[in-house]
Amino acid sequence: MNTQPPHRIDAHQHFWSIARNDYGWLTPDLVPLYRDFSPADLQPLLGTHGVSGTVLVQAAPTLMETRYLLGLAARHAFIQGVVGWVDLTSAGAPAVLDELGQDPAFKGVRPMLQDLADDAWVAQASIAPAVRHLVRRGLSFDALVKPRHLPHLLRFAQAHDGLALVIDHAAKPDIASGAFDGWRRDLAALARLPGVHVKLSGLVTEAGPGWSIEALRPLVEAVLEMFGPGRLLWGSDWPVLNLASDYAQWVQAADRLLSGLGQKDRQAVMAGNAQRFYRLAPRSPGL
């Protein structure tokens, strides 16, 4: 029996610098998060847990932050991809995507849908030209949503069936209330679209500091049933993860939650699916 630990790709992590002043959500009351987080903070954790690469995801709705993240990727080879932010409503969005796409680390975009006033923003016609350009360029779309957004996201996904779309943090089910029926129904509708993927990330933060593996297990089993192990991407959501846990605890929990899968399927969730979805390849600094 092969007991070797799985090779891992962290499909969802963040860095930020407070002095940049474009993280409107990041306030001093979020004590574990209200400081700078840099590659020097994360890299030792990656080495300890067999993580060979990461996908760095935007945390501010600014183009300047996306360029900052791409600059970090240029200097740190473990950052194998960057998911940035572009104003998809702008007529100039296709040109911006063309420019950013010259950098091989740029893999896709993430509008911060959960923070927008209009829950149906993603289904508006004005973003369609930019989204079609994402498809043409082979770029992906990360959906940062909560359960209430899922019906709108379904309409969006149906309108752009060539788009590589991944739902961050399994759409943040309301773990505290245990009200999962609507989440399960609406996520299952999206799972019927073969281009839609989902991230196994962020769940411990949604559960809160008293989280347990047994509280998360039915959610992970539901997502596996809907999407199968071929469309599930493991990620840490570090350092947001630090609100309720730490990197080591989440790695151990994920291993236990996926222990019922065969080795090939576990490897797909922990690394292979992220490599395929984001078109990742090992990188050298400066490339």
Short mmCIF file of C-alpha atoms in Angstrom, two decimals, residues 56-261:
data_model
loop_
_atom_site.label_atom_id
_atom_site.label_comp_id
_atom_site.label_asym_id
_atom_site.label_seq_id
_atom_site.Cartn_x
_atom_site.Cartn_y
_atom_site.Cartn_z
CA LEU A 56 -2.41 33.57 -6.06
CA VAL A 57 -5.88 35.16 -6.06
CA GLN A 58 -6.77 38.84 -5.98
CA ALA A 59 -8.09 40.39 -2.76
CA ALA A 60 -8.76 43.94 -3.99
CA PRO A 61 -10.94 45.10 -6.91
CA THR A 62 -8.18 47.10 -8.55
CA LEU A 63 -5.99 46.62 -11.59
CA MET A 64 -3.07 47.99 -9.58
CA GLU A 65 -3.31 45.06 -7.17
CA THR A 66 -3.34 42.60 -10.07
CA ARG A 67 -0.10 44.10 -11.37
CA TYR A 68 1.34 43.88 -7.85
CA LEU A 69 0.49 40.17 -7.68
CA LEU A 70 2.01 39.53 -11.09
CA GLY A 71 5.16 41.25 -9.85
CA LEU A 72 5.28 38.84 -6.91
CA ALA A 73 4.84 35.91 -9.27
CA ALA A 74 7.74 37.13 -11.38
CA ARG A 75 10.00 36.92 -8.33
CA HIS A 76 8.71 33.72 -6.72
CA ALA A 77 8.54 30.56 -8.81
CA PHE A 78 6.16 28.74 -6.46
CA ILE A 79 3.42 31.15 -7.58
CA GLN A 80 2.40 29.22 -10.67
CA GLY A 81 -0.65 31.33 -11.51
CA VAL A 82 -2.37 34.61 -10.70
CA VAL A 83 -6.11 35.23 -10.75
CA GLY A 84 -6.54 38.99 -10.98
CA TRP A 85 -9.23 41.65 -11.26
CA VAL A 86 -10.36 43.50 -14.37
CA ASP A 87 -13.34 45.83 -14.75
CA LEU A 88 -15.44 43.56 -16.92
CA THR A 89 -18.05 46.27 -17.51
CA SER A 90 -15.49 48.49 -19.26
CA ALA A 91 -15.38 48.68 -23.04
CA GLY A 92 -11.62 48.50 -22.66
CA ALA A 93 -11.66 45.19 -20.77
CA PRO A 94 -10.63 43.03 -23.78
CA ALA A 95 -7.56 45.19 -24.35
CA VAL A 96 -6.62 44.97 -20.67
CA LEU A 97 -7.02 41.19 -20.79
CA ASP A 98 -4.78 41.08 -23.86
CA GLU A 99 -2.14 43.10 -22.03
CA LEU A 100 -2.27 41.03 -18.84
CA GLY A 101 -2.35 37.84 -20.88
CA GLN A 102 1.15 38.56 -22.17
CA ASP A 103 2.31 37.45 -18.72
CA PRO A 104 2.25 33.63 -18.57
CA ALA A 105 1.42 33.79 -14.85
CA PHE A 106 -1.93 35.49 -15.54
CA LYS A 107 -4.59 32.78 -15.57
CA GLY A 108 -7.95 34.48 -15.13
CA VAL A 109 -10.10 36.99 -13.30
CA ARG A 110 -12.23 37.21 -10.19
CA PRO A 111 -14.85 39.92 -9.72
CA MET A 112 -15.68 40.10 -6.01
CA LEU A 113 -19.33 39.20 -6.53
CA GLN A 114 -20.14 38.68 -2.86
CA ASP A 115 -19.37 42.34 -2.14
CA LEU A 116 -21.45 43.87 -4.95
CA ALA A 117 -24.81 45.48 -4.20
CA ASP A 118 -26.56 43.70 -7.07
CA ASP A 119 -26.74 39.94 -6.54
CA ALA A 120 -27.50 39.53 -10.26
CA TRP A 121 -24.47 41.58 -11.39
CA VAL A 122 -22.81 38.56 -12.97
CA ALA A 123 -25.76 37.96 -15.32
CA GLN A 124 -25.83 41.47 -16.80
CA ALA A 125 -25.36 41.84 -20.54
CA SER A 126 -22.68 44.54 -20.27
CA ILE A 127 -19.99 42.10 -19.17
CA ALA A 128 -20.64 39.61 -22.00
CA PRO A 129 -18.02 41.05 -24.43
CA ALA A 130 -15.29 40.79 -21.80
CA VAL A 131 -16.36 37.28 -20.81
CA ARG A 132 -16.34 36.15 -24.44
CA HIS A 133 -12.79 37.51 -24.62
CA LEU A 134 -11.85 35.42 -21.60
CA VAL A 135 -13.04 32.36 -23.50
CA ARG A 136 -11.12 33.34 -26.63
CA ARG A 137 -7.92 33.78 -24.62
CA GLY A 138 -8.41 30.58 -22.61
CA LEU A 139 -8.65 32.49 -19.33
CA SER A 140 -10.73 31.37 -16.36
CA PHE A 141 -13.36 32.95 -14.13
CA ASP A 142 -13.38 32.58 -10.33
CA ALA A 143 -16.83 33.12 -8.80
CA LEU A 144 -16.64 34.49 -5.25
CA VAL A 145 -20.27 33.94 -4.30
CA LYS A 146 -22.63 33.00 -1.52
CA PRO A 147 -25.65 30.72 -1.88
CA ARG A 148 -27.97 33.60 -2.83
CA HIS A 149 -25.88 34.26 -5.95
CA LEU A 150 -26.07 30.75 -7.35
CA PRO A 151 -29.25 31.11 -9.48
CA HIS A 152 -27.72 34.18 -11.15
CA LEU A 153 -24.42 32.38 -11.61
CA LEU A 154 -26.30 29.54 -13.31
CA ARG A 155 -27.75 31.94 -15.90
CA PHE A 156 -24.27 33.37 -16.45
CA ALA A 157 -22.68 29.95 -16.86
CA GLN A 158 -25.39 28.80 -19.26
CA ALA A 159 -24.79 31.90 -21.40
CA HIS A 160 -21.02 31.25 -21.56
CA ASP A 161 -20.73 27.50 -21.86
CA GLY A 162 -17.15 27.68 -23.16
CA LEU A 163 -15.93 29.48 -20.04
CA ALA A 164 -13.72 27.73 -17.49
CA LEU A 165 -15.56 28.66 -14.28
CA VAL A 166 -14.71 27.71 -10.71
CA ILE A 167 -16.85 28.45 -7.66
CA ASP A 168 -14.68 29.59 -4.77
CA HIS A 169 -15.13 28.10 -1.30
CA ALA A 170 -18.01 25.85 -2.43
CA ALA A 171 -20.19 29.02 -2.54
CA LYS A 172 -19.80 29.57 1.23
CA PRO A 173 -22.63 27.44 2.61
CA ASP A 174 -24.22 28.71 5.82
CA ILE A 175 -22.61 26.15 8.10
CA ALA A 176 -23.68 27.88 11.31
CA SER A 177 -27.40 27.63 10.49
CA GLY A 178 -27.24 24.23 8.84
CA ALA A 179 -29.62 25.49 6.14
CA PHE A 180 -28.20 23.64 3.17
CA ASP A 181 -31.23 22.72 1.05
CA GLY A 182 -31.13 25.77 -1.21
CA TRP A 183 -27.35 25.67 -1.45
CA ARG A 184 -27.42 22.01 -2.39
CA ARG A 185 -30.19 22.45 -5.00
CA ASP A 186 -28.65 25.47 -6.71
CA LEU A 187 -25.10 24.12 -6.64
CA ALA A 188 -26.30 20.84 -8.13
CA ALA A 189 -27.83 22.76 -11.05
CA LEU A 190 -24.44 24.33 -11.76
CA ALA A 191 -22.70 20.98 -11.39
CA ARG A 192 -24.72 19.69 -14.34
CA LEU A 193 -22.71 22.06 -16.56
CA PRO A 194 -19.46 20.23 -17.37
CA GLY A 195 -17.28 23.35 -17.46
CA VAL A 196 -18.09 24.36 -13.87
CA HIS A 197 -15.65 23.42 -11.11
CA VAL A 198 -15.64 24.08 -7.36
CA LYS A 199 -12.95 24.78 -4.77
CA LEU A 200 -12.57 22.83 -1.55
CA SER A 201 -11.45 25.88 0.38
CA GLY A 202 -12.78 28.44 2.83
CA LEU A 203 -15.05 26.02 4.67
CA VAL A 204 -13.34 26.24 8.05
CA THR A 205 -13.68 30.02 7.95
CA GLU A 206 -17.39 29.70 7.24
CA ALA A 207 -17.74 27.18 10.09
CA GLY A 208 -15.83 29.44 12.51
CA PRO A 209 -13.32 28.75 15.29
CA GLY A 210 -15.35 25.84 16.68
CA TRP A 211 -15.27 23.95 13.37
CA SER A 212 -14.91 20.20 13.25
CA ILE A 213 -14.21 17.65 10.55
CA GLU A 214 -17.57 16.03 11.23
CA ALA A 215 -19.36 19.35 10.63
CA LEU A 216 -17.60 19.71 7.28
CA ARG A 217 -17.91 16.11 6.16
CA PRO A 218 -21.52 16.26 4.82
CA LEU A 219 -20.66 19.35 2.78
CA VAL A 220 -17.56 17.78 1.27
CA GLU A 221 -19.48 14.60 0.52
CA ALA A 222 -22.24 16.63 -1.15
CA VAL A 223 -19.76 18.53 -3.33
CA LEU A 224 -18.02 15.29 -4.29
CA GLU A 225 -21.34 13.75 -5.21
CA MET A 226 -22.28 16.75 -7.37
CA PHE A 227 -18.98 17.46 -9.12
CA GLY A 228 -17.03 14.25 -8.70
CA PRO A 229 -13.31 14.22 -7.87
CA GLY A 230 -12.49 15.45 -11.37
CA ARG A 231 -13.86 18.96 -10.85
CA LEU A 232 -12.87 19.68 -7.24
CA LEU A 233 -9.79 21.82 -6.53
CA TRP A 234 -8.17 21.93 -3.09
CA GLY A 235 -7.06 25.30 -1.77
CA SER A 236 -6.15 26.84 1.57
CA ASP A 237 -7.61 30.36 1.37
CA TRP A 238 -4.55 31.35 3.42
CA PRO A 239 -4.21 33.72 5.22
CA VAL A 240 -7.99 34.21 5.58
CA LEU A 241 -7.85 30.65 6.88
CA ASN A 242 -6.13 32.04 9.99
CA LEU A 243 -9.44 33.45 11.24
CA ALA A 244 -10.48 29.94 12.26
CA SER A 245 -7.56 27.55 11.80
CA ASP A 246 -4.07 27.29 10.37
CA TYR A 247 -2.40 25.74 7.34
CA ALA A 248 -1.38 22.50 9.05
CA GLN A 249 -4.82 21.84 10.51
CA TRP A 250 -6.54 22.41 7.17
CA VAL A 251 -4.13 20.14 5.29
CA GLN A 252 -4.74 17.39 7.84
CA ALA A 253 -8.50 17.93 7.73
CA ALA A 254 -8.59 17.81 3.94
CA ASP A 255 -6.62 14.57 3.94
CA ARG A 256 -9.13 13.03 6.34
CA LEU A 257 -12.14 14.36 4.44
CA LEU A 258 -10.82 12.88 1.20
CA SER A 259 -9.54 9.64 2.70
CA GLY A 260 -12.37 7.65 1.12
CA LEU A 261 -11.11 8.42 -2.38
#
